[in-house]
Amino acid sequence: MDDRIETAKQMIRNSGSIAVLTGAGISSDSGIPTFRGEGGLWRNFSPQQLATPQAFQRDPKLVWEWYNWRREVISKAKPNAAHHTLRKMEETKDNFWIITQNIDGLHTKAGNKKVIEFHGNIWREKCSMCDFRRYNEVVYDPQDIPPRCPICGGFLRPDVVWFGEMVPQEVLEKAISIVELSDTFLIIGTSGVVYPAAYLAELAITRRKNTIEINREMTPFSELVTVSILGRAAELLPKLV
Ligand code: BV8
Ligand code: ZN
């Protein structure tokens, strides 16, 4: 294990431009349940059942109860040592970007400026009928959900990318160019099963970048990356800088 950490440390030290793909695992040390780990279920629903346009169409109140519960959890969560290490990396590297699958906003809270929120942000809301959008950092009272659009009265929805929805083209293209321009690619705390986010890791591996994975369990990338380190991000990441 130690020589893996040493190898990863050297790669990061010698790298001019670093791109990082993060998933729910990096926030689990802040007390936010991951999608597929323990605590990931809510009222016995899986994310795949609720994070879809169909579920919202069918029962906007239920979907909002789930997001409002997540808002409650996230509002109490603080960035952890893994987030803080990535902020330090952004400060010391001339070219550094985070592409996060998480909608919890913790990378921005930790002070990172160059963050691509690949699946949106839980505090942003958009109207399901007109093009109204707003940033609204509130946990709703139960009787106020689903919230209504102040312009047209339609239901507001979380401004996130659901299963079956496209990641906005400009976000996808920017993320791909960041991977192409990086020489080291970190994959932290993701099970690597959701596309097109997982495609970014595949691209880094295909382009033969220096790829480093930090995860608590093996993933489809573990055998393919340059260095795969098993463990908690909050414990391991600080050791790499
Ligand atoms: C798309 C935002 C084109 C919302 C998320 C059928 C119909 C339509 C599409 C599909 C379909 N079948 C498949 C697809 C494609 C689908 C997909 O990939 N499905 C998977 C499940 C197979 N993708 C999509 O639908 C995407 N869009 O394809 O559009 C299209 C359009 C129309 C029709 C067809 C195709 C959009 C996907 C985006 C979904 N939105 N989130 C919200 O958050 O509410 S996905 C959500 O789950 C996350 O954002 C993340 O991306 C994903 C996976 O979660 P992870 O972050 O990886 O977390 P997970 O719990 O899985 O793993 C955590 C890992 O961390 C674990 O490995 C664990 O061991 C580790 N860990 C835990 N603790 C720690 C740790 N590691 C380190 N330290 C620790 N302390
Ligand atoms: Zn509206």
Tab-separated table of C-alpha atoms and ligand atoms in Angstrom:
chain	number	residue	atom	x	y	z
A	1	MET	CA	0.000	0.000	0.000
A	2	ASP	CA	2.736	2.464	0.939
A	3	ASP	CA	4.567	2.138	-2.384
A	4	ARG	CA	1.244	2.844	-4.162
A	5	ILE	CA	0.851	6.003	-2.123
A	6	GLU	CA	4.470	6.931	-2.891
A	7	THR	CA	3.949	6.340	-6.623
A	8	ALA	CA	0.742	8.392	-6.622
A	9	LYS	CA	2.469	11.150	-4.645
A	10	GLN	CA	5.278	11.367	-7.225
A	11	MET	CA	2.801	11.439	-10.108
A	12	ILE	CA	0.902	14.315	-8.541
A	13	ARG	CA	4.097	16.207	-7.661
A	14	ASN	CA	5.450	15.897	-11.223
A	15	SER	CA	2.153	16.778	-12.866
A	16	GLY	CA	1.417	20.223	-14.294
A	17	SER	CA	-2.266	19.693	-15.018
A	18	ILE	CA	-4.578	17.514	-12.948
A	19	ALA	CA	-8.231	16.625	-13.508
A	20	VAL	CA	-10.294	14.923	-10.777
A	21	LEU	CA	-13.563	13.003	-11.102
A	22	THR	CA	-15.369	12.715	-7.754
A	23	GLY	CA	-18.443	10.733	-6.697
A	24	ALA	CA	-20.563	10.267	-3.588
A	25	GLY	CA	-17.722	8.454	-1.804
A	26	ILE	CA	-15.784	11.692	-1.247
A	27	SER	CA	-18.758	13.169	0.634
A	28	SER	CA	-19.513	10.083	2.700
A	29	ASP	CA	-16.867	11.176	5.230
A	30	SER	CA	-18.955	14.349	5.626
A	31	GLY	CA	-21.950	12.248	6.679
A	32	ILE	CA	-23.770	12.261	3.320
A	33	PRO	CA	-24.967	8.731	2.410
A	34	THR	CA	-23.707	7.384	-0.924
A	35	PHE	CA	-26.070	6.065	-3.601
A	36	ARG	CA	-25.177	2.426	-3.332
A	37	GLY	CA	-23.746	2.084	0.159
A	38	GLU	CA	-25.556	1.656	3.448
A	39	GLY	CA	-27.905	4.527	4.205
A	40	GLY	CA	-28.274	5.175	0.468
A	41	LEU	CA	-31.913	4.192	0.505
A	42	TRP	CA	-34.735	6.469	1.582
A	43	ARG	CA	-38.119	5.000	2.541
A	44	ASN	CA	-36.858	1.881	0.694
A	45	PHE	CA	-36.675	3.715	-2.646
A	46	SER	CA	-33.471	3.493	-4.681
A	47	PRO	CA	-32.135	6.691	-6.325
A	48	GLN	CA	-32.833	5.154	-9.721
A	49	GLN	CA	-36.548	5.068	-8.854
A	50	LEU	CA	-36.745	8.702	-7.722
A	51	ALA	CA	-34.096	10.573	-9.752
A	52	THR	CA	-36.094	10.358	-12.991
A	53	PRO	CA	-38.456	12.663	-14.928
A	54	GLN	CA	-41.094	9.918	-14.819
A	55	ALA	CA	-41.038	9.766	-11.009
A	56	PHE	CA	-41.365	13.565	-10.841
A	57	GLN	CA	-44.211	13.520	-13.363
A	58	ARG	CA	-46.009	10.851	-11.382
A	59	ASP	CA	-45.401	12.208	-7.868
A	60	PRO	CA	-43.587	15.569	-7.597
A	61	LYS	CA	-44.278	15.726	-3.860
A	62	LEU	CA	-42.562	12.382	-3.148
A	63	VAL	CA	-39.534	13.312	-5.268
A	64	TRP	CA	-39.317	16.635	-3.497
A	65	GLU	CA	-39.585	14.963	-0.074
A	66	TRP	CA	-36.495	12.948	-1.016
A	67	TYR	CA	-34.549	16.007	-2.236
A	68	ASN	CA	-35.679	18.060	0.750
A	69	TRP	CA	-34.438	15.288	3.078
A	70	ARG	CA	-31.092	15.313	1.204
A	71	ARG	CA	-31.002	19.137	1.509
A	72	GLU	CA	-31.470	18.745	5.253
A	73	VAL	CA	-28.554	16.251	5.471
A	74	ILE	CA	-26.326	18.322	3.159
A	75	SER	CA	-27.057	21.590	5.026
A	76	LYS	CA	-25.415	20.019	8.110
A	77	ALA	CA	-22.467	18.524	6.197
A	78	LYS	CA	-19.007	20.131	6.144
A	79	PRO	CA	-16.242	19.582	3.606
A	80	ASN	CA	-13.836	16.909	4.913
A	81	ALA	CA	-10.058	16.432	4.650
A	82	ALA	CA	-10.423	15.061	1.128
A	83	HIS	CA	-12.220	18.216	-0.055
A	84	HIS	CA	-9.642	20.425	1.674
A	85	THR	CA	-6.783	18.532	0.029
A	86	LEU	CA	-8.317	19.149	-3.399
A	87	ARG	CA	-8.570	22.867	-2.578
A	88	LYS	CA	-4.853	22.918	-1.734
A	89	MET	CA	-4.124	21.133	-5.015
A	90	GLU	CA	-6.032	23.809	-6.963
A	91	GLU	CA	-3.939	26.479	-5.194
A	92	THR	CA	-0.608	24.811	-5.966
A	93	LYS	CA	-1.166	23.461	-9.479
A	94	ASP	CA	-1.240	25.820	-12.470
A	95	ASN	CA	-3.898	23.676	-14.122
A	96	PHE	CA	-6.445	21.888	-11.944
A	97	TRP	CA	-10.135	21.038	-12.401
A	98	ILE	CA	-12.682	19.015	-10.449
A	99	ILE	CA	-15.496	17.314	-12.349
A	100	THR	CA	-17.970	16.191	-9.700
A	101	GLN	CA	-20.968	13.897	-9.993
A	102	ASN	CA	-22.129	15.161	-6.593
A	103	ILE	CA	-24.866	17.779	-6.282
A	104	ASP	CA	-23.982	18.675	-2.653
A	105	GLY	CA	-21.812	21.718	-3.464
A	106	LEU	CA	-19.110	20.653	-0.955
A	107	HIS	CA	-16.172	21.263	-3.341
A	108	THR	CA	-17.256	24.896	-3.735
A	109	LYS	CA	-17.829	25.145	0.021
A	110	ALA	CA	-14.260	23.881	0.535
A	111	GLY	CA	-13.021	26.834	-1.569
A	112	ASN	CA	-12.421	25.210	-4.978
A	113	LYS	CA	-13.180	27.620	-7.812
A	114	LYS	CA	-12.639	25.354	-10.834
A	115	VAL	CA	-15.460	22.868	-10.360
A	116	ILE	CA	-17.744	21.388	-13.017
A	117	GLU	CA	-21.003	20.202	-11.428
A	118	PHE	CA	-21.620	17.462	-13.969
A	119	HIS	CA	-25.058	16.570	-12.596
A	120	GLY	CA	-26.108	19.997	-11.322
A	121	ASN	CA	-26.599	21.310	-7.804
A	122	ILE	CA	-29.251	20.443	-5.215
A	123	TRP	CA	-29.706	24.104	-4.229
A	124	ARG	CA	-30.557	25.178	-7.801
A	125	GLU	CA	-34.185	24.920	-8.913
A	126	LYS	CA	-35.775	25.275	-12.332
A	127	CYS	CA	-39.350	25.441	-13.547
A	128	SER	CA	-40.770	22.331	-15.233
A	129	MET	CA	-42.868	24.604	-17.509
A	130	CYS	CA	-40.999	27.882	-18.255
A	131	ASP	CA	-37.291	28.819	-18.195
A	132	PHE	CA	-37.314	30.282	-14.671
A	133	ARG	CA	-34.301	29.199	-12.574
A	134	ARG	CA	-32.965	30.232	-9.203
A	135	TYR	CA	-30.366	29.337	-6.572
A	136	ASN	CA	-32.300	28.786	-3.346
A	137	GLU	CA	-30.335	27.487	-0.366
A	138	VAL	CA	-33.331	26.510	1.817
A	139	VAL	CA	-34.693	23.363	3.402
A	140	TYR	CA	-38.436	23.622	2.761
A	141	ASP	CA	-41.181	23.224	5.334
A	142	PRO	CA	-43.065	20.047	4.354
A	143	GLN	CA	-46.221	21.960	3.442
A	144	ASP	CA	-44.260	24.125	0.952
A	145	ILE	CA	-43.283	21.272	-1.361
A	146	PRO	CA	-43.489	20.887	-4.294
A	147	PRO	CA	-42.536	24.571	-4.680
A	148	ARG	CA	-44.288	26.591	-7.394
A	149	CYS	CA	-42.716	28.793	-10.071
A	150	PRO	CA	-43.221	32.495	-9.159
A	151	ILE	CA	-43.594	33.313	-12.872
A	152	CYS	CA	-45.987	30.711	-14.256
A	153	GLY	CA	-47.167	28.713	-11.227
A	154	GLY	CA	-45.790	25.431	-12.587
A	155	PHE	CA	-43.910	23.000	-10.325
A	156	LEU	CA	-40.260	23.818	-9.710
A	157	ARG	CA	-37.862	20.850	-9.851
A	158	PRO	CA	-34.300	20.361	-8.609
A	159	ASP	CA	-31.933	21.627	-11.323
A	160	VAL	CA	-30.055	18.312	-11.526
A	161	VAL	CA	-29.516	15.712	-14.280
A	162	TRP	CA	-31.862	12.750	-13.732
A	163	PHE	CA	-31.536	9.239	-15.133
A	164	GLY	CA	-32.659	9.310	-18.736
A	165	GLU	CA	-31.788	13.027	-19.065
A	166	MET	CA	-28.874	14.348	-21.097
A	167	VAL	CA	-25.963	16.073	-19.410
A	168	PRO	CA	-25.969	19.531	-21.085
A	169	GLN	CA	-23.785	19.334	-24.225
A	170	GLU	CA	-21.559	22.271	-23.206
A	171	VAL	CA	-20.893	20.661	-19.795
A	172	LEU	CA	-19.982	17.344	-21.405
A	173	GLU	CA	-17.701	18.991	-23.965
A	174	LYS	CA	-15.936	21.114	-21.336
A	175	ALA	CA	-15.367	18.036	-19.144
A	176	ILE	CA	-13.947	16.079	-22.081
A	177	SER	CA	-11.536	18.886	-23.012
A	178	ILE	CA	-10.371	19.099	-19.380
A	179	VAL	CA	-9.605	15.367	-19.373
A	180	GLU	CA	-7.800	15.641	-22.733
A	181	LEU	CA	-5.628	18.525	-21.479
A	182	SER	CA	-4.711	16.875	-18.175
A	183	ASP	CA	-1.659	14.683	-17.673
A	184	THR	CA	-2.881	13.145	-14.389
A	185	PHE	CA	-6.459	12.018	-13.723
A	186	LEU	CA	-7.746	11.198	-10.235
A	187	ILE	CA	-10.914	9.106	-9.743
A	188	ILE	CA	-12.183	9.477	-6.182
A	189	GLY	CA	-15.156	7.837	-4.468
A	190	THR	CA	-17.232	6.662	-7.404
A	191	SER	CA	-18.562	3.215	-8.250
A	192	GLY	CA	-18.043	4.104	-11.899
A	193	VAL	CA	-21.331	2.658	-13.133
A	194	VAL	CA	-23.136	5.807	-14.290
A	195	TYR	CA	-22.573	7.184	-17.777
A	196	PRO	CA	-21.549	9.547	-19.295
A	197	ALA	CA	-19.560	10.457	-16.116
A	198	ALA	CA	-17.821	7.075	-16.161
A	199	TYR	CA	-16.886	7.714	-19.792
A	200	LEU	CA	-14.518	10.476	-18.581
A	201	ALA	CA	-12.538	7.885	-16.624
A	202	GLU	CA	-12.520	5.556	-19.644
A	203	LEU	CA	-11.241	8.433	-21.783
A	204	ALA	CA	-8.370	9.170	-19.384
A	205	ILE	CA	-7.399	5.492	-19.374
A	206	THR	CA	-7.641	5.205	-23.177
A	207	ARG	CA	-5.529	8.350	-23.575
A	208	ARG	CA	-2.956	6.679	-21.313
A	209	LYS	CA	-2.948	9.488	-18.752
A	210	ASN	CA	-1.478	8.879	-15.306
A	211	THR	CA	-4.654	7.615	-13.615
A	212	ILE	CA	-5.019	7.243	-9.843
A	213	GLU	CA	-8.128	5.751	-8.216
A	214	ILE	CA	-8.995	6.150	-4.528
A	215	ASN	CA	-12.010	4.103	-3.477
A	216	ARG	CA	-13.194	1.960	-0.593
A	217	GLU	CA	-13.976	-0.943	-2.891
A	218	MET	CA	-12.816	-2.273	-6.266
A	219	THR	CA	-14.573	-0.733	-9.271
A	220	PRO	CA	-14.551	-1.450	-13.042
A	221	PHE	CA	-11.546	0.912	-13.227
A	222	SER	CA	-9.414	-0.627	-10.474
A	223	GLU	CA	-7.611	-3.047	-12.806
A	224	LEU	CA	-7.217	-0.464	-15.584
A	225	VAL	CA	-5.795	2.587	-13.754
A	226	THR	CA	-2.083	3.219	-13.210
A	227	VAL	CA	-2.476	3.170	-9.409
A	228	SER	CA	-5.539	1.940	-7.511
A	229	ILE	CA	-5.541	2.628	-3.747
A	230	LEU	CA	-8.243	1.101	-1.564
A	231	GLY	CA	-9.361	3.152	1.436
A	232	ARG	CA	-11.201	6.262	2.612
A	233	ALA	CA	-10.543	9.445	0.629
A	234	ALA	CA	-10.466	11.602	3.780
A	235	GLU	CA	-7.616	9.453	5.105
A	236	LEU	CA	-5.665	8.773	1.892
A	237	LEU	CA	-5.890	11.998	-0.111
A	238	PRO	CA	-4.014	14.144	2.439
A	239	LYS	CA	-1.127	11.621	2.179
A	240	LEU	CA	-0.747	12.338	-1.550
A	241	VAL	CA	0.235	15.987	-1.237
B	1	BV8	C1	-28.015	9.677	-20.135
B	1	BV8	C2	-27.750	13.447	-10.003
B	1	BV8	C3	-28.538	9.899	-22.404
B	1	BV8	C4	-29.108	13.370	-9.415
B	1	BV8	C5	-27.207	11.253	-10.924
B	1	BV8	C6	-32.095	3.530	-19.385
B	1	BV8	C7	-32.740	4.718	-19.736
B	1	BV8	C8	-32.042	5.923	-19.806
B	1	BV8	C9	-30.692	5.961	-19.517
B	1	BV8	C10	-30.078	4.774	-19.164
B	1	BV8	C11	-30.740	3.567	-19.098
B	1	BV8	N1	-29.859	2.595	-18.718
B	1	BV8	C12	-28.648	3.154	-18.544
B	1	BV8	C13	-28.756	4.461	-18.825
B	1	BV8	C14	-27.731	5.419	-18.752
B	1	BV8	C15	-27.753	5.971	-17.315
B	1	BV8	C16	-26.799	5.125	-16.498
B	1	BV8	O1	-25.603	5.292	-16.624
B	1	BV8	N2	-27.355	4.216	-15.682
B	1	BV8	C17	-26.492	3.347	-14.888
B	1	BV8	C18	-27.137	3.112	-13.532
B	1	BV8	C19	-26.280	2.063	-15.664
B	1	BV8	N3	-27.267	7.331	-17.394
B	1	BV8	C20	-28.123	8.328	-17.556
B	1	BV8	O2	-29.350	8.210	-17.566
B	1	BV8	C21	-27.465	9.665	-17.792
B	1	BV8	N4	-28.048	10.271	-18.938
B	1	BV8	O3	-27.591	8.569	-20.318
B	1	BV8	O4	-28.548	10.471	-21.126
B	1	BV8	C22	-29.916	9.358	-22.587
B	1	BV8	C23	-30.972	10.251	-22.611
B	1	BV8	C24	-32.254	9.746	-22.815
B	1	BV8	C25	-32.472	8.357	-22.927
B	1	BV8	C26	-31.374	7.473	-22.857
B	1	BV8	C27	-30.092	7.973	-22.668
B	1	BV8	C28	-27.661	10.612	-16.606
B	1	BV8	C29	-27.112	9.974	-15.353
B	1	BV8	C30	-27.110	11.009	-14.234
B	1	BV8	C31	-28.034	10.557	-13.134
B	1	BV8	N5	-27.908	11.501	-12.009
B	1	BV8	N6	-27.090	12.142	-9.919
B	1	BV8	C32	-29.066	13.229	-7.912
B	1	BV8	O5	-27.975	13.206	-7.299
B	1	BV8	O6	-30.151	13.138	-7.333
B	1	BV8	S1	-26.397	9.770	-10.809
B	1	BV8	C33	-25.748	9.529	-9.236
B	1	BV8	O7	-25.308	8.183	-9.140
B	1	BV8	C34	-24.487	10.277	-8.941
B	1	BV8	O8	-24.521	11.589	-9.413
B	1	BV8	C35	-23.402	9.489	-9.592
B	1	BV8	O9	-23.166	9.908	-10.916
B	1	BV8	C36	-24.015	8.138	-9.708
B	1	BV8	C37	-23.182	7.076	-9.068
B	1	BV8	O10	-22.999	7.438	-7.793
B	1	BV8	P1	-21.503	7.503	-7.217
B	1	BV8	O11	-21.161	8.933	-7.106
B	1	BV8	O12	-20.559	6.632	-7.955
B	1	BV8	O13	-21.825	6.904	-5.814
B	1	BV8	P2	-22.036	5.374	-5.480
B	1	BV8	O14	-22.826	5.297	-4.219
B	1	BV8	O15	-22.524	4.621	-6.681
B	1	BV8	O16	-20.544	4.893	-5.203
B	1	BV8	C38	-19.798	5.503	-4.153
B	1	BV8	C39	-18.429	4.861	-4.211
B	1	BV8	O17	-17.615	5.474	-3.225
B	1	BV8	C40	-18.480	3.379	-3.878
B	1	BV8	O18	-17.661	2.687	-4.791
B	1	BV8	C41	-17.903	3.310	-2.455
B	1	BV8	O19	-17.133	2.134	-2.232
B	1	BV8	C42	-16.981	4.493	-2.448
B	1	BV8	N7	-16.808	5.096	-1.125
B	1	BV8	C43	-17.699	5.153	-0.097
B	1	BV8	N8	-17.145	5.839	0.935
B	1	BV8	C44	-15.899	6.219	0.531
B	1	BV8	C45	-15.679	5.748	-0.774
B	1	BV8	N9	-14.526	5.955	-1.438
B	1	BV8	C46	-13.561	6.656	-0.804
B	1	BV8	N10	-13.701	7.152	0.441
B	1	BV8	C47	-14.847	6.949	1.143
B	1	BV8	N11	-14.968	7.438	2.396
B	2	ZN	ZN	-42.457	28.667	-14.600
